[in-house]
Amino acid sequence: MHISRATAGRRGRAVVVAAVVACSVTLTGPDFAAAGGGPTSDVPVPELDWQPCVAGSPFDCATAEVPLDHRNPAGRTIELAVVKREATDPARRIGTLFFNPGGPGGPGTVQMPQNYEAFPREVRERFDIVSWDPRGIGNSTAVNCFGSPEEAAAWEETKAAGFPVGAKERKASTAAYEELARNCEKRDADLLRHVSTADTARDLDLLRRAVGDEQLTYRGNSYGTYLGATYANLFPGKVRAMVLDSDWNPSAWTNNGSADAARSTSFTRLGSDLSAAGVLDQFLTLCGSTTTAHCAFSAGSPEATRAKYDRLMERLRDRPIGPWTYARTVSAMVSGFYVVHPGWTEVARVLQELSQGREPQPAAFPPPPPVKNPTPYTGEEQSTAVLCGDSPNPRDPGVYHGLEEESAARAGDVGRHWTWATFGCTAWPATAADPYRGPWNTPTANPLLIIGTTHDPSTPHQAAEAMVEHLADARLLTVEGNGHTTLLNPSSCTNAHESRYLVDGVLPPAGTTCRPDTPPFADPRPSGGVASGGGGTAEGGARTA
């Protein structure tokens, strides 16, 4: 999930505190429920001409042509970039698992290949795994409001890193987002109105039909859970199996489907501020309970480590260290909490460097995956277009400072980060032309598996509980641990339940809980990747959105 380049991974700033996350086959696996009905469409099914993404790559790429407006299939078309890794045990292949890595703004053509090894082994054996860049994003027909990368970088410099602090920065950020809105409306106003989650859900159904599956098998991370819930209610009879991991409360996200002006922001309605505050408390407690050999920022006890943190934040407000302002540090810290290994260790390193008055050096980028364009443009306007079109937010820039102070009173520094995450919506020139805002309880052909982690810096466990309550037939699997998405915070227990569900349709018993394989500040098991909650490539480290 996210808006600013410094925010919690929605730009793909995964684990490191840096300056700123034609094949036609039929489902032949276990028929654990008969296919149900669903909306039909006159839209032509795309033809997927699969070819190796690059010479020697194990991943195949294709381009799908879909209508800009699904209500007008004869009108303008757009392109979706699609990627596939074939099942490694083709003799036992079940079908296709579609994957959305999160965001809004996560380019699946990059993030699925980067994180492929994190999928459970049996899932990789039994399913082709397919992902795509949703409309408006990355390598697909994308929202791009600048004439060049240089123009985009120049615009980025006109607003505060992280979030605005003080009247001067609030004024500059307001002007920056007004400029962004003007640019975007001039370049492609029609596209802005047709990048909603409902539009993407309809694209997903076309992709399902394109690979020949009678029903959809799907894994969605973070924002991908909202996409999954939308699909399940638009095409309830086409749900074979869905794993929704690190969930958004769909009612909170849509402001209860109300057409009235929103008085709160999307992420504070979701509870991201309080959830992130809980993770920060966990971080400081666990860091202070170990030695500096495991957590560089440790001051010898939880109490002393909290006091050290408070002194650092107060000092950064008055005296930034190079580009490391208070706001940039807070936002990068939240991003670093997404993936426990090595994110938490990296957060500790950066905070320790700052506490000693030194400018931290960024970690190295991971190697690019073997795909055509592993570093597509994923500017802030792409996630903004989806988010602001779907989710109501206050339009008056002047109310955000008060909302920030309210959130900070209950959630501290991280509340400021999450309040400003949707500030771009104040000037955004478009809303979704054909959105879906509920109901969320349409009976589906098969039950869904919902995964929620107890200490998540972005999506609270309560949102997973709410997802289960909203959906007509869903089972909650709780992970008692830290991090955003279990795909990249590994849990053998979770993988076992997920595999059994996806392969055989067997849900875990009600009330089941799991734990991550490796707790924070222990020796990690390296695993390479990208943030589940966001777009673009990771800025370093191992492993959602």
XYZ file of C-alpha atoms in Angstrom, residues 144-158 179 183 187 377:
19
model
C 2.159 8.654 -16.444
C 1.774 12.371 -15.898
C 5.237 13.534 -16.926
C 7.062 13.849 -20.210
C 10.294 12.307 -18.928
C 11.866 10.720 -15.852
C 13.638 14.001 -15.248
C 10.310 15.844 -15.064
C 8.976 13.283 -12.616
C 12.076 13.574 -10.420
C 11.856 17.363 -10.478
C 8.232 17.215 -9.348
C 9.155 14.811 -6.543
C 11.563 17.394 -5.172
C 8.828 20.006 -4.822
C 0.289 20.410 -10.237
C -0.674 17.180 -15.468
C -2.307 13.685 -20.454
C 8.101 3.618 -14.225
